[in-house]
Coordinates of C-alpha atoms in Angstrom, one line a residue:
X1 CA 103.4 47.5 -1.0
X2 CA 107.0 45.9 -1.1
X3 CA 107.7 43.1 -3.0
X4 CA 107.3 40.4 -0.3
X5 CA 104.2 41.7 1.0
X6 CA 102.4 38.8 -0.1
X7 CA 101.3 35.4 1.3
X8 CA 103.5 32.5 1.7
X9 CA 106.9 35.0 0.4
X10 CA 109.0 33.6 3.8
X11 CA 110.7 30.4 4.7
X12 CA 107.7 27.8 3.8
X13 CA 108.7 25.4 6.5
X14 CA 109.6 27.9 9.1
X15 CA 105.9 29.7 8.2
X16 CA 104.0 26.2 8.5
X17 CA 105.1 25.3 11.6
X18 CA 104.3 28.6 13.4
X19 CA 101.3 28.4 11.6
X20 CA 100.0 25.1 12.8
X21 CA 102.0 25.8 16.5
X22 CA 99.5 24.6 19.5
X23 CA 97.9 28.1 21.0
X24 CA 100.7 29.6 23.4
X25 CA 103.6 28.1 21.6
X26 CA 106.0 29.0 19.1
X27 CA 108.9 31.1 21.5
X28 CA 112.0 28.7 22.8
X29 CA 111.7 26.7 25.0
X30 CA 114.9 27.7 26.7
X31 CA 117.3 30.2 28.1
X32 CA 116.2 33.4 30.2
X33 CA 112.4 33.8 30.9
X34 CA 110.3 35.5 27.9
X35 CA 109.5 39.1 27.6
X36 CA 106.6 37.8 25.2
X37 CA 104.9 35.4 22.5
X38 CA 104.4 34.2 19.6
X39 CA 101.0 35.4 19.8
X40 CA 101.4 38.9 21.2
X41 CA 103.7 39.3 18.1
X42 CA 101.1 38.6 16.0
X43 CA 98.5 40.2 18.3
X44 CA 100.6 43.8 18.2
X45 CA 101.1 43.6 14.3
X46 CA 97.2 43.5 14.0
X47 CA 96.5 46.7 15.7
X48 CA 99.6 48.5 14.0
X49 CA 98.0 47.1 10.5
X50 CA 94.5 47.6 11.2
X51 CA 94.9 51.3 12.3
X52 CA 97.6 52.3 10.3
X53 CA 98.0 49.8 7.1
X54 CA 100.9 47.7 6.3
X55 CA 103.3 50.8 5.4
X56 CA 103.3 51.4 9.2
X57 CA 104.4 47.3 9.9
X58 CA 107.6 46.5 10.1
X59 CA 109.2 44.5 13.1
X60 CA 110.7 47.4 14.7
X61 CA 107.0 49.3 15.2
X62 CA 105.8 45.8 16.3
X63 CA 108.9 45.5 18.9
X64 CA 108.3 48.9 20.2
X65 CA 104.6 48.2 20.6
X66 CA 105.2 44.7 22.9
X67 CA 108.3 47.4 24.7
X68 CA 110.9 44.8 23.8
X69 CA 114.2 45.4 21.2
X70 CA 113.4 44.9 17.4
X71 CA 116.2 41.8 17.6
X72 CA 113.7 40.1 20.3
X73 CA 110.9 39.7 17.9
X74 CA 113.0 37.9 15.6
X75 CA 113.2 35.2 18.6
X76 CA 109.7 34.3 17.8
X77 CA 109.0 35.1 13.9
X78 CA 111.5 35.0 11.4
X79 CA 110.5 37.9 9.5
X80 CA 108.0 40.2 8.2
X81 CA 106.9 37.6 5.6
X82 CA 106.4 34.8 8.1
X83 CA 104.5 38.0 10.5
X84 CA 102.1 38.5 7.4
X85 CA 100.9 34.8 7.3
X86 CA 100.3 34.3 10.9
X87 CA 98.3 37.9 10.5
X88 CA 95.8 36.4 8.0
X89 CA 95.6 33.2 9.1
X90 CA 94.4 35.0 12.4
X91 CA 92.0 36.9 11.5
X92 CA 90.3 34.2 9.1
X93 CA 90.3 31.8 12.1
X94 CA 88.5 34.6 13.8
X95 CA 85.7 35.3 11.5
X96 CA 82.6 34.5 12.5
X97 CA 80.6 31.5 10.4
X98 CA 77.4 31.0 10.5
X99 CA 75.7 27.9 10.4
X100 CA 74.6 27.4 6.8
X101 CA 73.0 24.4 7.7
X102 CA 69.3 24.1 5.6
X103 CA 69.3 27.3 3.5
X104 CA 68.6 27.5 0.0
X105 CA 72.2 27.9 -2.2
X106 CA 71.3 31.2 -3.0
X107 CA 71.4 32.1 0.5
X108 CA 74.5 30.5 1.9
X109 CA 76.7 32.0 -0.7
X110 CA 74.8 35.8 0.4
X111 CA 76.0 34.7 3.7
X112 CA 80.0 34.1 2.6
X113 CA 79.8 36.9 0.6
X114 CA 78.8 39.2 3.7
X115 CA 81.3 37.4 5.7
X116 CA 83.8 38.1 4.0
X117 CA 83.1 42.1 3.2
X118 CA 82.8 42.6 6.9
X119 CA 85.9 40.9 7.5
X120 CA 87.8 43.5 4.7
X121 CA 86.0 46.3 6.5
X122 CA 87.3 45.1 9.6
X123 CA 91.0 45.3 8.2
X124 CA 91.5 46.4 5.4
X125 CA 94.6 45.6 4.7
X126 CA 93.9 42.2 3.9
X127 CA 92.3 43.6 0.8
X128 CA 95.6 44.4 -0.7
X129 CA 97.5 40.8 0.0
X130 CA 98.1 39.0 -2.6
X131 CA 97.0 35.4 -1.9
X132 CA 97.6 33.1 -4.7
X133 CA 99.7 30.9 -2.2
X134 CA 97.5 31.0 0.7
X135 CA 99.0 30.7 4.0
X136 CA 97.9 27.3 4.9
X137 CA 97.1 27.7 8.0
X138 CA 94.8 26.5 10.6
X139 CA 92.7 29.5 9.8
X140 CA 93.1 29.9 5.9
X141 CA 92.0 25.9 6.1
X142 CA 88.7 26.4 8.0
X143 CA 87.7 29.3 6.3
X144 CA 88.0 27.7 3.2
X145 CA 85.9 24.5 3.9
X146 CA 83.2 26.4 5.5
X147 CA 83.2 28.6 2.2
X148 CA 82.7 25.2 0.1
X149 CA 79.7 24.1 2.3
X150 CA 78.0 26.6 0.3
X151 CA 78.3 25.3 -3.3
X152 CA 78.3 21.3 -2.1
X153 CA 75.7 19.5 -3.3
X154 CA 74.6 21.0 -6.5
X155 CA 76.2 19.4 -8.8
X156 CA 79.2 21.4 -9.2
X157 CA 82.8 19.3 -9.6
X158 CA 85.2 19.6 -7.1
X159 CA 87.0 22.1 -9.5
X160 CA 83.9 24.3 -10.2
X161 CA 83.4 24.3 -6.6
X162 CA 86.7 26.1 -6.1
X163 CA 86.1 28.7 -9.1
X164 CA 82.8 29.5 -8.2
X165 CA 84.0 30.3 -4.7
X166 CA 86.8 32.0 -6.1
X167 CA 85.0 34.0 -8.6
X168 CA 82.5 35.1 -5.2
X169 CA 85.3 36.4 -3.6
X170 CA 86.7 38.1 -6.0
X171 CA 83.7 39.9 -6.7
X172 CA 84.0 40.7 -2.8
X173 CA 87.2 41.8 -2.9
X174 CA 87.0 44.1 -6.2
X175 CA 83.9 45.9 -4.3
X176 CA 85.5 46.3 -1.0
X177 CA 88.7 47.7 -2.5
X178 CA 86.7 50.5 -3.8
X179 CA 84.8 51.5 -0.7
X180 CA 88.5 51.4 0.6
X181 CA 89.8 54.0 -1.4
X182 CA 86.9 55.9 -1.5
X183 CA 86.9 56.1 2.4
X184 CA 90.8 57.1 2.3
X185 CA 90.5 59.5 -0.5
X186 CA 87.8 61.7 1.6
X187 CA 90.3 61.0 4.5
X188 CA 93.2 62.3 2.9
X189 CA 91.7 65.2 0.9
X190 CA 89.8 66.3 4.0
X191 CA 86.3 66.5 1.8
X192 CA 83.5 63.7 0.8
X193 CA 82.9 62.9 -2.8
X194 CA 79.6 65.1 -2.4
X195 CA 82.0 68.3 -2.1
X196 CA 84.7 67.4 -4.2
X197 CA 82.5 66.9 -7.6
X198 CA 80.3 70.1 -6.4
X199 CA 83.9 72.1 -6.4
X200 CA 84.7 70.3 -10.0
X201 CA 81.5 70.4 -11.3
X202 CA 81.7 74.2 -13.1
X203 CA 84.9 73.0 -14.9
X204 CA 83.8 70.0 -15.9
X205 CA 80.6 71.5 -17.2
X206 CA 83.0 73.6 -19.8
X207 CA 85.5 71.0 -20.8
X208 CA 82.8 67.9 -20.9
X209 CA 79.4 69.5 -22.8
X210 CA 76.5 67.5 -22.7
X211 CA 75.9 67.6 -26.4
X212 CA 79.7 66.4 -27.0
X213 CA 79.3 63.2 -24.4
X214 CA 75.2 62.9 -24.4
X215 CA 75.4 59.2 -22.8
X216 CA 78.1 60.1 -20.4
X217 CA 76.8 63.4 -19.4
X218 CA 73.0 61.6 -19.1
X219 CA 73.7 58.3 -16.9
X220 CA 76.6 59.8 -14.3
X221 CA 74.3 62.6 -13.7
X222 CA 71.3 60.0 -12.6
X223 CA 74.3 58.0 -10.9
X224 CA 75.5 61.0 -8.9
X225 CA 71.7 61.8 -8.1
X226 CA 71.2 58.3 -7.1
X227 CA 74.2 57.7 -5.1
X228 CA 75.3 61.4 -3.9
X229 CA 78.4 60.6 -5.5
X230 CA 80.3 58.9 -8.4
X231 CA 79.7 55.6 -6.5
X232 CA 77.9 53.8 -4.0
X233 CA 79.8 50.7 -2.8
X234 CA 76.9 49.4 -1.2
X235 CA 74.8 49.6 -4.1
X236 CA 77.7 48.6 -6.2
X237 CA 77.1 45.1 -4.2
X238 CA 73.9 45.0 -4.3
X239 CA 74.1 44.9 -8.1
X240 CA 77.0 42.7 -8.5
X241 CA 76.1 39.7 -5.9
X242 CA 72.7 39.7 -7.4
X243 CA 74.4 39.3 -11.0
X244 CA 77.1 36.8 -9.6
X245 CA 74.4 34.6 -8.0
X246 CA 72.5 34.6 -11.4
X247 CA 75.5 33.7 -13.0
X248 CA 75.9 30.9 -10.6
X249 CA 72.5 29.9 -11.0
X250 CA 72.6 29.3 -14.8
X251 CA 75.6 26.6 -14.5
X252 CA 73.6 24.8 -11.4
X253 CA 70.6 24.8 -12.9
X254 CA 72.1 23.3 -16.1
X255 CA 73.8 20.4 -13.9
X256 CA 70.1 19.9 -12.6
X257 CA 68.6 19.5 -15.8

């Protein structure tokens, strides 16, 4: 990932008011009639990055997607950096959010959590951004206040609102990386995780003996039994939201009492 493959690394002004651009807007407003839009710009970068990852994004493969030169596109987004904001600020307007309205805590943040690894299975890419500017957006915005409807009214500041939400997601995101890769490396290699450690297996036998690593040698073997391979990312969640709500639960209930 290049260095400005990250949110918020264009023009800030420039990215805001594309960003926060009425639906349909953002190309000039005069000269010859437009070949196309702010919003098929953003539109065409999506389906390059969701099928092919960022690597394959740049504003030449988005230019020859719309059939238009790769100077055109610059008409209607600056750059590649500016692109990358209006790409996630798209898809988080997108997401669907359900209505969290009456459930126990507990449940609402099960819900953001799941909303949230669909929307990184979805596109993956967004898995990779760096965020720690978020592109403030109209989409970034919503998502976000729909994500605190979960932890208000439990006590929590305003502060421990936001890291508790945080901390969720980041759980999120550490799991879904990891399916990621997984999913790629059996793409790339051509094998699943079943074959590849049934191929290694005879070496690692030799060079790893039971009696030399008995803990290591005892739990992955009842891991690999369990999960058919090394790891299971869904049971890897599981595990992990379970322990992050009871984490969770320990500093709300101490705010109760």
């Amino acid at each position: 990932m290049g260095a400005r493959e990250r949110s918020s690394a264009g023009d800030p002004v420039r990215t805001l008011e594309l960003l926060w651009r009425e639906p349909g807007q953002g190309g000039p407003a005069r000269g010859p009639k437009q070949r196309t839009t702010v919003d098929a710009v953003v539109a065409a970068a999506l389906e390059i990055a969701d099928a092919e990852g960022l690597g394959a994004l740049t504003m030449r493969s988005v230019a020859a997607k719309l059939g238009v030169t790769p100077m055109a596109t610059y008409t209607y987004v600056p750059g590649k950096a500016e692109l990358l904001d209006l790409m996630l600020d798209t898809v988080y307007h997108a997401m669907p959010r359900a209505d969290l309205t009456g459930m126990p805590w507990r449940d609402k943040v099960s819900v953001i959590a799941a909303e949230n690894r669909a929307l990184l299975a979805a596109h993956s890419w967004v898995a990779y951004v760096p965020t720690t500017r978020p592109p403030l957006g109209p989409g970034v915005t919503a998502k976000y206040d729909h994500e605190l409807r979960a932890f208000d009214g439990l006590g929590l500041s305003d502060v421990e609102m936001d890291a508790a939400l945080t901390y969720l997601l980041g759980f999120v995101t550490s799991v879904a990386r990891i399916a990621i890769d997984t999913a790629r490396a059996a793409a790339d290699s051509g094998e699943s995780d079943h074959e590849w450690w049934e191929r290694a297996a005879p070496l690692l036998e030799r060079v790893m003996p039971a009696e030399r690593y008995p803990l290591a040698a005892r739990v992955g073997a009842a891991a690999g039994q369990a999960h058919d391979s090394a790891y299971s990312a869904d049971h890897a969640y599981d595990f992990g939201l379970a322990r992050t709500l009871d984490g969770l639960a320990a500093m709300i209930e101490s705010r109760a009492g």
